[in-house]
């Protein structure tokens, strides 16, 4: 009498097919491989590795040394055609090293692809920055000058005892879709990032009227001048330090125009209990650099 033993290996599918379809439509692997070609004898291209890493972050994020285990537990080979053992931490590290000098080009290329592929309305962008405080010494002499450096700055969490790195993100007004991101030196001033961001967004958006919405760090003579010169409209709150309290106190509420605006937090509030928003138009002068 013969006894046949059949082993069944179960792998999780989850959202892998969805992630793979979006990665394909965004041409992530193709973009990475064009900018960061690998060796012809390699089993995987850098683009394939990065796609697998993105899929990992979207499904069950794991440290680099466990991504191959994740790939074995999930249907990575069936969906991406990648054998799990090829995603060891050494191979992942080589791919990350390869893309490091090209992050801006990769980000902007994938963002532009998303705009054309999905018809995203990019007439309005929201831009903001945040900081990430880091534990450790991070001496300057041990850091590569070609990349954003970890330094003391103005941390959002007020941990002035820690050094930081900063990041900026621009999302489309159409759906809040992130299309541009930047890693920024820990000691860089937020106000100095606006012009470069605006130029990158205009390059992605093409010849369209562009509205940039940002926080009060946008306001400087140089930034406003550059935005006006580039025919870029903007909305930003005036920095409190630039407006004297007496100016607000002297505003004539009765002459202001009531606007039809309801913030999301008040949508379920009865109409009579909602806040009222009024608009006054005024002119504020920014002082530029001294003229020679």
CSV table of C-alpha atoms in Angstrom, one decimal:
chain,number,residue,atom,x,y,z
A,1,UNK,CA,0.0,0.0,0.0
A,2,UNK,CA,1.5,3.3,-1.1
A,3,UNK,CA,1.2,6.4,1.1
A,4,UNK,CA,1.4,9.8,-0.7
A,5,UNK,CA,2.2,12.8,1.4
A,6,UNK,CA,1.5,16.2,0.0
A,7,UNK,CA,2.8,19.3,1.6
A,8,UNK,CA,0.9,22.5,1.3
A,9,UNK,CA,2.7,25.8,1.6
A,10,UNK,CA,0.4,28.7,2.3
A,11,UNK,CA,1.5,32.2,1.3
A,12,UNK,CA,-0.3,35.4,2.0
A,13,UNK,CA,-1.5,37.4,-1.0
A,14,UNK,CA,-3.1,40.4,0.7
A,15,UNK,CA,-2.6,43.7,-1.2
A,16,UNK,CA,0.4,42.5,-3.2
A,17,UNK,CA,-1.4,42.4,-6.6
A,18,UNK,CA,-2.7,45.9,-6.0
A,19,UNK,CA,0.8,47.2,-5.1
A,20,UNK,CA,2.3,45.4,-8.1
A,21,UNK,CA,-0.2,47.0,-10.5
A,22,UNK,CA,0.4,50.5,-9.1
A,23,UNK,CA,4.2,50.0,-9.2
A,24,UNK,CA,3.9,48.8,-12.8
A,25,UNK,CA,1.8,51.8,-13.9
A,26,UNK,CA,4.2,54.2,-12.1
A,27,UNK,CA,7.1,52.5,-13.8
A,28,UNK,CA,9.1,52.4,-10.6
A,29,UNK,CA,11.4,49.6,-11.6
A,30,UNK,CA,12.0,51.1,-15.1
A,31,UNK,CA,12.8,54.5,-13.7
A,32,UNK,CA,15.2,53.1,-11.1
A,33,UNK,CA,17.0,50.9,-13.7
A,34,UNK,CA,17.3,53.8,-16.2
A,35,UNK,CA,18.9,56.0,-13.6
A,36,UNK,CA,20.8,53.3,-11.7
A,37,UNK,CA,21.7,50.5,-14.0
A,38,UNK,CA,23.2,47.4,-12.3
A,39,UNK,CA,25.5,44.7,-13.5
A,40,UNK,CA,24.4,42.4,-16.4
A,41,UNK,CA,25.1,39.3,-14.3
A,42,UNK,CA,22.9,40.3,-11.4
A,43,UNK,CA,20.0,38.1,-10.6
A,44,UNK,CA,17.8,41.1,-9.9
A,45,UNK,CA,17.9,44.7,-11.1
A,46,UNK,CA,17.9,47.5,-8.6
A,47,UNK,CA,14.5,48.4,-9.9
A,48,UNK,CA,13.1,45.0,-9.0
A,49,UNK,CA,14.6,45.2,-5.5
A,50,UNK,CA,13.1,48.6,-4.9
A,51,UNK,CA,9.7,47.5,-6.0
A,52,UNK,CA,9.9,44.6,-3.6
A,53,UNK,CA,10.9,47.0,-0.8
A,54,UNK,CA,8.0,49.3,-1.6
A,55,UNK,CA,5.6,46.3,-1.5
A,56,UNK,CA,7.0,45.3,1.8
A,57,UNK,CA,6.5,48.7,3.3
A,58,UNK,CA,2.9,48.7,2.0
A,59,UNK,CA,2.0,45.2,3.4
A,60,UNK,CA,4.0,44.1,6.4
A,61,UNK,CA,7.0,46.4,7.0
A,62,UNK,CA,10.1,44.5,8.1
A,63,UNK,CA,13.7,45.3,8.9
A,64,UNK,CA,16.1,44.7,6.0
A,65,UNK,CA,17.4,41.5,7.5
A,66,UNK,CA,13.9,40.0,7.6
A,67,UNK,CA,12.6,41.1,4.1
A,68,UNK,CA,13.6,37.7,2.6
A,69,UNK,CA,11.5,36.0,5.3
A,70,UNK,CA,8.6,38.3,4.5
A,71,UNK,CA,8.9,37.4,0.8
A,72,UNK,CA,8.8,33.7,1.7
A,73,UNK,CA,5.7,34.1,3.8
A,74,UNK,CA,4.0,36.3,1.2
A,75,UNK,CA,3.4,35.5,-2.5
A,76,UNK,CA,6.2,37.7,-3.7
A,77,UNK,CA,7.6,35.1,-6.1
A,78,UNK,CA,4.2,34.6,-7.7
A,79,UNK,CA,3.4,38.3,-8.0
A,80,UNK,CA,6.8,39.8,-8.7
A,81,UNK,CA,8.7,36.8,-10.0
A,82,UNK,CA,11.4,37.2,-7.3
A,83,UNK,CA,12.8,34.3,-5.3
A,84,UNK,CA,12.6,35.2,-1.6
A,85,UNK,CA,16.3,34.2,-0.9
A,86,UNK,CA,17.5,36.9,-3.4
A,87,UNK,CA,16.1,39.6,-1.1
A,88,UNK,CA,18.8,39.3,1.5
A,89,UNK,CA,19.9,42.4,3.4
A,90,UNK,CA,23.2,42.6,1.4
A,91,UNK,CA,21.3,42.8,-1.9
A,92,UNK,CA,18.8,45.3,-0.4
A,93,UNK,CA,21.7,47.5,0.9
A,94,UNK,CA,23.4,47.5,-2.5
A,95,UNK,CA,20.1,48.7,-4.2
A,96,UNK,CA,19.6,51.4,-1.6
A,97,UNK,CA,23.2,52.6,-2.0
A,98,UNK,CA,22.7,52.7,-5.8
A,99,UNK,CA,19.6,54.9,-5.6
A,100,UNK,CA,20.8,57.3,-2.9
A,101,UNK,CA,22.5,59.8,-5.3
A,102,UNK,CA,19.4,59.8,-7.6
A,103,UNK,CA,16.5,60.1,-5.1
A,104,UNK,CA,15.4,63.5,-6.3
A,105,UNK,CA,15.3,62.4,-10.0
A,106,UNK,CA,13.5,59.1,-9.1
A,107,UNK,CA,11.0,60.9,-6.9
A,108,UNK,CA,10.2,63.6,-9.5
A,109,UNK,CA,10.1,61.1,-12.4
A,110,UNK,CA,7.6,58.8,-10.6
A,111,UNK,CA,5.6,61.9,-9.5
A,112,UNK,CA,5.4,63.1,-13.1
A,113,UNK,CA,4.4,59.6,-14.2
A,114,UNK,CA,1.6,59.5,-11.6
A,115,UNK,CA,0.2,62.8,-12.9
A,116,UNK,CA,0.0,61.6,-16.5
A,117,UNK,CA,-1.0,58.0,-15.7
A,118,UNK,CA,-3.9,58.9,-13.3
A,119,UNK,CA,-4.9,62.4,-14.6
A,120,UNK,CA,-4.1,64.1,-11.3
A,121,UNK,CA,-5.1,67.8,-11.2
A,122,UNK,CA,-1.9,69.6,-10.2
A,123,UNK,CA,-3.2,73.1,-10.3
A,124,UNK,CA,-2.9,73.2,-6.5
A,125,UNK,CA,-0.1,71.9,-4.3
A,126,UNK,CA,0.2,71.8,-0.5
A,127,UNK,CA,3.8,71.9,0.9
A,128,UNK,CA,5.0,71.4,4.4
A,129,UNK,CA,8.1,70.3,6.3
A,130,UNK,CA,8.7,68.4,9.4
A,131,UNK,CA,11.8,67.3,11.4
A,132,UNK,CA,12.9,63.9,12.8
A,133,UNK,CA,15.0,64.0,16.0
A,134,UNK,CA,17.7,61.4,16.1
A,135,UNK,CA,19.6,59.9,19.1
A,136,UNK,CA,23.4,59.6,18.7
A,137,UNK,CA,26.4,61.8,18.1
A,138,UNK,CA,26.6,61.9,14.3
A,139,UNK,CA,29.9,63.8,14.2
A,140,UNK,CA,30.2,66.0,11.1
A,141,UNK,CA,33.4,64.4,10.0
A,142,UNK,CA,31.7,61.0,9.7
A,143,UNK,CA,28.9,62.3,7.4
A,144,UNK,CA,29.0,62.5,3.6
A,145,UNK,CA,28.9,66.1,2.4
A,146,UNK,CA,27.0,65.1,-0.7
A,147,UNK,CA,23.9,64.2,1.2
A,148,UNK,CA,21.7,66.1,3.7
A,149,UNK,CA,23.5,66.2,7.0
A,150,UNK,CA,22.2,65.4,10.5
A,151,UNK,CA,22.6,68.6,12.6
A,152,UNK,CA,21.0,70.7,15.3
A,153,UNK,CA,18.2,72.9,14.1
A,154,UNK,CA,14.7,73.9,15.1
A,155,UNK,CA,12.9,70.6,15.9
A,156,UNK,CA,9.1,70.4,15.7
A,157,UNK,CA,9.2,68.2,18.9
A,158,UNK,CA,11.3,70.8,20.7
A,159,UNK,CA,14.0,68.3,21.5
A,160,UNK,CA,16.8,70.9,21.1
A,161,UNK,CA,19.2,68.5,22.8
A,162,UNK,CA,19.0,66.1,19.8
A,163,UNK,CA,20.2,66.5,16.2
A,164,UNK,CA,17.7,66.2,13.4
A,165,UNK,CA,17.1,65.6,9.7
A,166,UNK,CA,14.2,67.2,7.9
A,167,UNK,CA,11.8,66.2,5.2
A,168,UNK,CA,9.4,68.1,3.0
A,169,UNK,CA,6.3,66.7,1.3
A,170,UNK,CA,4.1,68.3,-1.5
A,171,UNK,CA,0.7,66.8,-2.1
A,172,UNK,CA,-1.8,67.6,-4.8
A,173,UNK,CA,-4.9,69.4,-3.9
A,174,UNK,CA,-6.7,66.7,-5.9
A,175,UNK,CA,-7.0,63.9,-3.4
A,176,UNK,CA,-4.0,64.9,-1.2
A,177,UNK,CA,-1.8,62.6,-3.3
A,178,UNK,CA,1.9,62.9,-2.4
A,179,UNK,CA,3.9,63.7,-5.5
A,180,UNK,CA,7.1,65.3,-4.3
A,181,UNK,CA,9.3,64.7,-1.3
A,182,UNK,CA,12.7,65.9,-0.2
A,183,UNK,CA,15.2,65.0,2.5
A,184,UNK,CA,16.7,68.2,3.9
A,185,UNK,CA,19.7,69.1,5.9
A,186,UNK,CA,18.9,69.2,9.6
A,187,UNK,CA,20.2,72.7,10.0
A,188,UNK,CA,18.5,74.2,6.9
A,189,UNK,CA,16.0,77.0,7.3
A,190,UNK,CA,12.5,76.1,6.1
A,191,UNK,CA,12.2,79.5,4.5
A,192,UNK,CA,15.1,78.6,2.1
A,193,UNK,CA,13.3,75.6,0.6
A,194,UNK,CA,10.4,77.3,-1.0
A,195,UNK,CA,11.9,78.5,-4.3
A,196,UNK,CA,13.5,75.1,-5.1
A,197,UNK,CA,10.3,73.4,-4.3
A,198,UNK,CA,8.3,75.7,-6.5
A,199,UNK,CA,10.6,75.2,-9.4
A,200,UNK,CA,10.4,71.4,-9.0
A,201,UNK,CA,6.6,71.5,-8.8
A,202,UNK,CA,6.3,73.7,-11.9
A,203,UNK,CA,8.5,71.3,-13.8
A,204,UNK,CA,6.2,68.4,-12.8
A,205,UNK,CA,3.0,70.2,-13.4
A,206,UNK,CA,3.9,71.6,-16.8
A,207,UNK,CA,2.6,74.9,-18.3
A,208,UNK,CA,-0.3,75.4,-16.0
A,209,UNK,CA,-1.4,78.0,-13.5
A,210,UNK,CA,-0.1,76.8,-10.2
A,211,UNK,CA,-1.3,77.6,-6.6
A,212,UNK,CA,1.1,76.8,-3.8
A,213,UNK,CA,-0.3,76.5,-0.3
A,214,UNK,CA,2.2,76.5,2.5
A,215,UNK,CA,2.7,77.7,6.1
A,216,UNK,CA,4.1,81.1,7.2
A,217,UNK,CA,7.7,80.0,6.4
A,218,UNK,CA,6.8,80.9,2.8
A,219,UNK,CA,6.8,84.6,3.5
A,220,UNK,CA,10.1,86.3,2.7
A,221,UNK,CA,11.0,89.0,0.2
A,222,UNK,CA,13.0,86.5,-1.8
A,223,UNK,CA,10.4,83.8,-1.9
A,224,UNK,CA,7.5,86.1,-2.7
A,225,UNK,CA,9.5,87.8,-5.5
A,226,UNK,CA,10.4,84.4,-7.0
A,227,UNK,CA,6.8,83.2,-6.8
A,228,UNK,CA,5.5,86.4,-8.5
A,229,UNK,CA,8.2,86.2,-11.2
A,230,UNK,CA,7.2,82.6,-11.9
A,231,UNK,CA,3.5,83.5,-12.1
A,232,UNK,CA,2.8,81.2,-9.2
A,233,UNK,CA,-0.1,82.1,-6.9
A,234,UNK,CA,0.2,81.3,-3.3
A,235,UNK,CA,-1.8,81.2,0.0
A,236,UNK,CA,-0.1,81.3,3.3
A,237,UNK,CA,-0.8,82.8,6.8
A,238,UNK,CA,1.1,85.9,7.6
A,239,UNK,CA,3.8,85.2,10.3
A,240,UNK,CA,2.6,86.6,13.6
A,241,UNK,CA,5.9,88.2,14.2
A,242,UNK,CA,5.5,90.4,11.2
A,243,UNK,CA,2.1,91.8,12.0
A,244,UNK,CA,1.6,94.1,14.9
A,245,UNK,CA,-1.3,93.3,17.2
A,246,UNK,CA,-2.6,96.8,16.7
A,247,UNK,CA,-3.2,96.1,13.1
A,248,UNK,CA,-5.6,93.2,13.9
A,249,UNK,CA,-7.3,95.3,16.6
A,250,UNK,CA,-8.0,98.1,14.1
A,251,UNK,CA,-9.7,95.9,11.5
A,252,UNK,CA,-13.3,96.8,10.6
A,253,UNK,CA,-15.3,93.6,11.0
A,254,UNK,CA,-18.4,95.1,9.4
A,255,UNK,CA,-16.6,95.9,6.1
A,256,UNK,CA,-15.3,92.4,5.8
A,257,UNK,CA,-16.9,90.0,3.3
A,258,UNK,CA,-18.5,86.8,4.7
A,259,UNK,CA,-17.2,83.8,2.7
A,260,UNK,CA,-19.1,80.5,2.1
A,261,UNK,CA,-16.6,78.2,3.9
A,262,UNK,CA,-17.1,75.4,6.3
A,263,UNK,CA,-14.0,73.5,7.6
A,264,UNK,CA,-14.3,69.7,7.7
A,265,UNK,CA,-14.4,69.7,11.5
A,266,UNK,CA,-17.7,71.7,11.4
A,267,UNK,CA,-19.5,69.9,8.6
A,268,UNK,CA,-21.8,68.1,11.1
A,269,UNK,CA,-22.3,71.1,13.3
A,270,UNK,CA,-25.6,72.9,13.0
A,271,UNK,CA,-25.4,75.9,10.7
A,272,UNK,CA,-26.2,78.4,13.5
A,273,UNK,CA,-23.3,77.1,15.7
A,274,UNK,CA,-20.6,77.1,13.0
A,275,UNK,CA,-17.8,79.7,12.9
A,276,UNK,CA,-18.1,82.5,10.5
A,277,UNK,CA,-15.2,83.4,8.2
A,278,UNK,CA,-14.8,86.9,6.8
A,279,UNK,CA,-12.2,88.3,4.4
A,280,UNK,CA,-10.6,91.7,4.2
A,281,UNK,CA,-8.2,92.7,1.4
A,282,UNK,CA,-5.1,94.7,2.4
A,283,UNK,CA,-1.6,95.5,1.3
A,284,UNK,CA,1.5,94.5,3.3
A,285,UNK,CA,4.9,95.6,2.3
A,286,UNK,CA,7.9,93.3,2.6
A,287,UNK,CA,11.3,94.9,3.0
A,288,UNK,CA,13.8,93.6,0.4
A,289,UNK,CA,17.6,93.6,0.6
A,290,UNK,CA,19.3,97.0,0.6
A,291,UNK,CA,19.9,98.5,-2.8
A,292,UNK,CA,23.5,99.2,-3.8
